Amino acid sequence: MQIIECDAAYFNPRDVLECGQIFRFIPFKEGYKVFSADKACYVHTQKDRTLIECEDGDYFYNFFDLGRDYAAIIEKAKSFDVPLLTRGATLGAGLRLLNQSAEEMIYSFIISQNNNIPRIKGIIERICEKLGEEREFMGEKYHAFPSSAALAAQGAPFYKQLGAGYRDNYLAATSARIAAEGIEMLYPLPTPQLKKQLTTYTGIGPKVADCISLFGFGRRESFPVDTWIEKLYREDFGGTLKDRNKINAYFCNLFGEDAGYMQQYLFYAKRENM
DNA sequence: CTCCAGGCTTTAG
DNA sequence: CTAAAGCATGGA
């Protein structure tokens, strides 16, 4: 077992996990067990340090984006002088953007569309339980996220039965395509072309493509526009555009290469008062 | 009962 | 091209 340690001021496990970028984690002892692809870790905070316990330190160092200077990101966020963004970057100083498995993001965010977070988590959990390889971490069993081949071996009725609703065929069709083609050709693409390619998969539109690009391919210039962003665009930016693609262009132009981080702070601040 | 959730596909104009 | 209906499910 390895232990990675870092400054808790820029790594609050609750903020990082509960902000909708990841769906596989459970409260455990003083912190959380976190699952990604076929790996697991235990993350918790002691005083001013956040500790990550795991078997694969290199994987989770990258996963939690530990090479990034978040103090600089937060300063940049405040420099835009937008009240909601400054509030998000202040209250959410412990936020981080995760570097997750691209395939896991593809299926997870297909499920996320027009859905709520508790239900998304349940559907993904049941899929892993049924199709993911069994592993063990800290004396307890868990299931890896299934391979595309394992997902493709099931049809739409299987996903419907797990509660995926009308997204059943999206999962069946896209897993079949990826099992046949792979996704290696996507990694070298420039971000605009990556987004365009992602939207050619069944069940992936512009918003889901931005989430996959941001969380699964490390494209920090991506800015997903969902119902929350649309709401804060109107209420906090005085925006009048109604087309989400245009709202996306507005924010990408405003925030540039770090738009994804700004999106997380805004999302965080807007969701705080629920 | 209706409304909504990290929207997409299909169809109509 | 844009606009709107239809879509499963579960909780508020």
PDB file of N, CA and C in Angstrom, chain A residues 98-151:
ATOM      1  N   LEU A  98     -10.606  15.868 -12.087  1.00  0.00           N
ATOM      2  CA  LEU A  98     -10.020  14.527 -12.151  1.00  0.00           C
ATOM      3  C   LEU A  98      -9.646  14.138 -13.575  1.00  0.00           C
ATOM      4  N   ASN A  99      -8.606  13.308 -13.679  1.00  0.00           N
ATOM      5  CA  ASN A  99      -8.231  12.724 -14.972  1.00  0.00           C
ATOM      6  C   ASN A  99      -8.690  11.272 -14.970  1.00  0.00           C
ATOM      7  N   GLN A 100      -9.829  11.042 -15.610  1.00  0.00           N
ATOM      8  CA  GLN A 100     -10.469   9.739 -15.529  1.00  0.00           C
ATOM      9  C   GLN A 100     -10.350   8.951 -16.827  1.00  0.00           C
ATOM     10  N   SER A 101     -10.775   7.694 -16.746  1.00  0.00           N
ATOM     11  CA  SER A 101     -10.777   6.803 -17.904  1.00  0.00           C
ATOM     12  C   SER A 101     -11.741   7.317 -18.974  1.00  0.00           C
ATOM     13  N   ALA A 102     -11.254   7.452 -20.187  1.00  0.00           N
ATOM     14  CA  ALA A 102     -12.091   7.980 -21.272  1.00  0.00           C
ATOM     15  C   ALA A 102     -13.311   7.087 -21.513  1.00  0.00           C
ATOM     16  N   GLU A 103     -13.097   5.792 -21.539  1.00  0.00           N
ATOM     17  CA  GLU A 103     -14.233   4.898 -21.802  1.00  0.00           C
ATOM     18  C   GLU A 103     -15.252   4.954 -20.666  1.00  0.00           C
ATOM     19  N   GLU A 104     -14.759   4.994 -19.441  1.00  0.00           N
ATOM     20  CA  GLU A 104     -15.692   5.086 -18.313  1.00  0.00           C
ATOM     21  C   GLU A 104     -16.494   6.381 -18.390  1.00  0.00           C
ATOM     22  N   MET A 105     -15.859   7.462 -18.825  1.00  0.00           N
ATOM     23  CA  MET A 105     -16.571   8.743 -18.966  1.00  0.00           C
ATOM     24  C   MET A 105     -17.617   8.666 -20.071  1.00  0.00           C
ATOM     25  N   ILE A 106     -17.291   8.005 -21.163  1.00  0.00           N
ATOM     26  CA  ILE A 106     -18.236   7.886 -22.272  1.00  0.00           C
ATOM     27  C   ILE A 106     -19.543   7.256 -21.804  1.00  0.00           C
ATOM     28  N   TYR A 107     -19.458   6.121 -21.140  1.00  0.00           N
ATOM     29  CA  TYR A 107     -20.684   5.436 -20.711  1.00  0.00           C
ATOM     30  C   TYR A 107     -21.366   6.161 -19.553  1.00  0.00           C
ATOM     31  N   SER A 108     -20.570   6.692 -18.638  1.00  0.00           N
ATOM     32  CA  SER A 108     -21.142   7.370 -17.477  1.00  0.00           C
ATOM     33  C   SER A 108     -21.944   8.601 -17.888  1.00  0.00           C
ATOM     34  N   PHE A 109     -21.403   9.376 -18.835  1.00  0.00           N
ATOM     35  CA  PHE A 109     -22.104  10.608 -19.196  1.00  0.00           C
ATOM     36  C   PHE A 109     -23.206  10.380 -20.223  1.00  0.00           C
ATOM     37  N   ILE A 110     -23.174   9.244 -20.925  1.00  0.00           N
ATOM     38  CA  ILE A 110     -24.347   8.868 -21.724  1.00  0.00           C
ATOM     39  C   ILE A 110     -25.518   8.637 -20.765  1.00  0.00           C
ATOM     40  N   ILE A 111     -25.224   7.983 -19.651  1.00  0.00           N
ATOM     41  CA  ILE A 111     -26.268   7.702 -18.655  1.00  0.00           C
ATOM     42  C   ILE A 111     -26.746   8.985 -17.986  1.00  0.00           C
ATOM     43  N   SER A 112     -25.856   9.974 -17.887  1.00  0.00           N
ATOM     44  CA  SER A 112     -26.163  11.187 -17.125  1.00  0.00           C
ATOM     45  C   SER A 112     -27.212  12.082 -17.768  1.00  0.00           C
ATOM     46  N   GLN A 113     -27.432  11.924 -19.078  1.00  0.00           N
ATOM     47  CA  GLN A 113     -28.305  12.886 -19.761  1.00  0.00           C
ATOM     48  C   GLN A 113     -29.727  12.871 -19.219  1.00  0.00           C
ATOM     49  N   ASN A 114     -30.273  14.068 -19.003  1.00  0.00           N
ATOM     50  CA  ASN A 114     -31.640  14.228 -18.513  1.00  0.00           C
ATOM     51  C   ASN A 114     -31.910  13.317 -17.317  1.00  0.00           C
ATOM     52  N   ASN A 115     -30.963  13.295 -16.387  1.00  0.00           N
ATOM     53  CA  ASN A 115     -31.013  12.372 -15.267  1.00  0.00           C
ATOM     54  C   ASN A 115     -30.474  13.085 -14.033  1.00  0.00           C
ATOM     55  N   ASN A 116     -30.689  12.506 -12.853  1.00  0.00           N
ATOM     56  CA  ASN A 116     -30.142  13.134 -11.651  1.00  0.00           C
ATOM     57  C   ASN A 116     -29.016  12.284 -11.058  1.00  0.00           C
ATOM     58  N   ILE A 117     -28.145  12.925 -10.307  1.00  0.00           N
ATOM     59  CA  ILE A 117     -26.911  12.281  -9.865  1.00  0.00           C
ATOM     60  C   ILE A 117     -27.124  11.010  -9.027  1.00  0.00           C
ATOM     61  N   PRO A 118     -28.026  11.006  -8.056  1.00  0.00           N
ATOM     62  CA  PRO A 118     -28.223   9.760  -7.301  1.00  0.00           C
ATOM     63  C   PRO A 118     -28.619   8.582  -8.208  1.00  0.00           C
ATOM     64  N   ARG A 119     -29.480   8.855  -9.178  1.00  0.00           N
ATOM     65  CA  ARG A 119     -29.920   7.773 -10.046  1.00  0.00           C
ATOM     66  C   ARG A 119     -28.811   7.339 -10.998  1.00  0.00           C
ATOM     67  N   ILE A 120     -28.022   8.301 -11.478  1.00  0.00           N
ATOM     68  CA  ILE A 120     -26.882   7.976 -12.341  1.00  0.00           C
ATOM     69  C   ILE A 120     -25.942   7.023 -11.599  1.00  0.00           C
ATOM     70  N   LYS A 121     -25.653   7.358 -10.356  1.00  0.00           N
ATOM     71  CA  LYS A 121     -24.756   6.522  -9.549  1.00  0.00           C
ATOM     72  C   LYS A 121     -25.294   5.102  -9.417  1.00  0.00           C
ATOM     73  N   GLY A 122     -26.589   4.980  -9.194  1.00  0.00           N
ATOM     74  CA  GLY A 122     -27.195   3.663  -9.026  1.00  0.00           C
ATOM     75  C   GLY A 122     -27.088   2.814 -10.281  1.00  0.00           C
ATOM     76  N   ILE A 123     -27.362   3.423 -11.423  1.00  0.00           N
ATOM     77  CA  ILE A 123     -27.303   2.683 -12.688  1.00  0.00           C
ATOM     78  C   ILE A 123     -25.874   2.193 -12.953  1.00  0.00           C
ATOM     79  N   ILE A 124     -24.896   3.085 -12.759  1.00  0.00           N
ATOM     80  CA  ILE A 124     -23.495   2.718 -12.995  1.00  0.00           C
ATOM     81  C   ILE A 124     -23.054   1.624 -12.019  1.00  0.00           C
ATOM     82  N   GLU A 125     -23.485   1.760 -10.783  1.00  0.00           N
ATOM     83  CA  GLU A 125     -23.128   0.754  -9.775  1.00  0.00           C
ATOM     84  C   GLU A 125     -23.649  -0.628 -10.172  1.00  0.00           C
ATOM     85  N   ARG A 126     -24.878  -0.669 -10.655  1.00  0.00           N
ATOM     86  CA  ARG A 126     -25.453  -1.971 -11.034  1.00  0.00           C
ATOM     87  C   ARG A 126     -24.763  -2.545 -12.261  1.00  0.00           C
ATOM     88  N   ILE A 127     -24.366  -1.687 -13.192  1.00  0.00           N
ATOM     89  CA  ILE A 127     -23.655  -2.162 -14.375  1.00  0.00           C
ATOM     90  C   ILE A 127     -22.306  -2.766 -13.969  1.00  0.00           C
ATOM     91  N   CYS A 128     -21.587  -2.096 -13.083  1.00  0.00           N
ATOM     92  CA  CYS A 128     -20.290  -2.614 -12.617  1.00  0.00           C
ATOM     93  C   CYS A 128     -20.477  -3.933 -11.875  1.00  0.00           C
ATOM     94  N   GLU A 129     -21.505  -3.976 -11.061  1.00  0.00           N
ATOM     95  CA  GLU A 129     -21.754  -5.181 -10.264  1.00  0.00           C
ATOM     96  C   GLU A 129     -22.026  -6.387 -11.157  1.00  0.00           C
ATOM     97  N   LYS A 130     -22.745  -6.149 -12.236  1.00  0.00           N
ATOM     98  CA  LYS A 130     -23.118  -7.256 -13.123  1.00  0.00           C
ATOM     99  C   LYS A 130     -22.001  -7.634 -14.091  1.00  0.00           C
ATOM    100  N   LEU A 131     -21.262  -6.626 -14.593  1.00  0.00           N
ATOM    101  CA  LEU A 131     -20.336  -6.901 -15.698  1.00  0.00           C
ATOM    102  C   LEU A 131     -18.863  -6.658 -15.395  1.00  0.00           C
ATOM    103  N   GLY A 132     -18.571  -5.992 -14.286  1.00  0.00           N
ATOM    104  CA  GLY A 132     -17.182  -5.659 -13.982  1.00  0.00           C
ATOM    105  C   GLY A 132     -16.460  -6.778 -13.247  1.00  0.00           C
ATOM    106  N   GLU A 133     -15.180  -6.913 -13.504  1.00  0.00           N
ATOM    107  CA  GLU A 133     -14.379  -7.944 -12.835  1.00  0.00           C
ATOM    108  C   GLU A 133     -14.296  -7.661 -11.344  1.00  0.00           C
ATOM    109  N   GLU A 134     -14.349  -8.712 -10.568  1.00  0.00           N
ATOM    110  CA  GLU A 134     -14.296  -8.553  -9.123  1.00  0.00           C
ATOM    111  C   GLU A 134     -12.860  -8.324  -8.662  1.00  0.00           C
ATOM    112  N   ARG A 135     -12.676  -7.319  -7.810  1.00  0.00           N
ATOM    113  CA  ARG A 135     -11.349  -7.000  -7.255  1.00  0.00           C
ATOM    114  C   ARG A 135     -11.496  -6.855  -5.748  1.00  0.00           C
ATOM    115  N   GLU A 136     -10.355  -6.633  -5.094  1.00  0.00           N
ATOM    116  CA  GLU A 136     -10.397  -6.455  -3.652  1.00  0.00           C
ATOM    117  C   GLU A 136      -9.522  -5.279  -3.238  1.00  0.00           C
ATOM    118  N   PHE A 137     -10.019  -4.506  -2.295  1.00  0.00           N
ATOM    119  CA  PHE A 137      -9.255  -3.358  -1.792  1.00  0.00           C
ATOM    120  C   PHE A 137      -9.559  -3.161  -0.313  1.00  0.00           C
ATOM    121  N   MET A 138      -8.552  -3.090   0.495  1.00  0.00           N
ATOM    122  CA  MET A 138      -8.677  -2.916   1.941  1.00  0.00           C
ATOM    123  C   MET A 138      -9.649  -3.936   2.538  1.00  0.00           C
ATOM    124  N   GLY A 139      -9.486  -5.168   2.123  1.00  0.00           N
ATOM    125  CA  GLY A 139     -10.264  -6.247   2.714  1.00  0.00           C
ATOM    126  C   GLY A 139     -11.705  -6.361   2.252  1.00  0.00           C
ATOM    127  N   GLU A 140     -12.096  -5.527   1.257  1.00  0.00           N
ATOM    128  CA  GLU A 140     -13.468  -5.605   0.757  1.00  0.00           C
ATOM    129  C   GLU A 140     -13.475  -5.771  -0.760  1.00  0.00           C
ATOM    130  N   LYS A 141     -14.460  -6.493  -1.232  1.00  0.00           N
ATOM    131  CA  LYS A 141     -14.576  -6.697  -2.667  1.00  0.00           C
ATOM    132  C   LYS A 141     -15.240  -5.496  -3.332  1.00  0.00           C
ATOM    133  N   TYR A 142     -14.848  -5.257  -4.581  1.00  0.00           N
ATOM    134  CA  TYR A 142     -15.516  -4.240  -5.391  1.00  0.00           C
ATOM    135  C   TYR A 142     -15.456  -4.713  -6.837  1.00  0.00           C
ATOM    136  N   HIS A 143     -16.111  -3.989  -7.716  1.00  0.00           N
ATOM    137  CA  HIS A 143     -16.121  -4.375  -9.124  1.00  0.00           C
ATOM    138  C   HIS A 143     -15.503  -3.286  -9.980  1.00  0.00           C
ATOM    139  N   ALA A 144     -14.666  -3.696 -10.919  1.00  0.00           N
ATOM    140  CA  ALA A 144     -14.066  -2.754 -11.856  1.00  0.00           C
ATOM    141  C   ALA A 144     -15.139  -2.235 -12.807  1.00  0.00           C
ATOM    142  N   PHE A 145     -14.846  -1.117 -13.482  1.00  0.00           N
ATOM    143  CA  PHE A 145     -15.747  -0.669 -14.547  1.00  0.00           C
ATOM    144  C   PHE A 145     -15.561  -1.645 -15.709  1.00  0.00           C
ATOM    145  N   PRO A 146     -16.642  -2.127 -16.310  1.00  0.00           N
ATOM    146  CA  PRO A 146     -16.533  -3.160 -17.347  1.00  0.00           C
ATOM    147  C   PRO A 146     -15.825  -2.660 -18.613  1.00  0.00           C
ATOM    148  N   SER A 147     -15.202  -3.593 -19.314  1.00  0.00           N
ATOM    149  CA  SER A 147     -14.612  -3.285 -20.614  1.00  0.00           C
ATOM    150  C   SER A 147     -15.739  -3.052 -21.616  1.00  0.00           C
ATOM    151  N   SER A 148     -15.399  -2.389 -22.728  1.00  0.00           N
ATOM    152  CA  SER A 148     -16.404  -2.188 -23.773  1.00  0.00           C
ATOM    153  C   SER A 148     -16.879  -3.519 -24.338  1.00  0.00           C
ATOM    154  N   ALA A 149     -15.968  -4.502 -24.368  1.00  0.00           N
ATOM    155  CA  ALA A 149     -16.362  -5.828 -24.862  1.00  0.00           C
ATOM    156  C   ALA A 149     -17.426  -6.445 -23.961  1.00  0.00           C
ATOM    157  N   ALA A 150     -17.224  -6.320 -22.658  1.00  0.00           N
ATOM    158  CA  ALA A 150     -18.213  -6.869 -21.717  1.00  0.00           C
ATOM    159  C   ALA A 150     -19.540  -6.132 -21.837  1.00  0.00           C
ATOM    160  N   LEU A 151     -19.477  -4.815 -22.023  1.00  0.00           N
ATOM    161  CA  LEU A 151     -20.699  -4.023 -22.179  1.00  0.00           C
ATOM    162  C   LEU A 151     -21.408  -4.389 -23.481  1.00  0.00           C
TER     163      LEU A 151
END
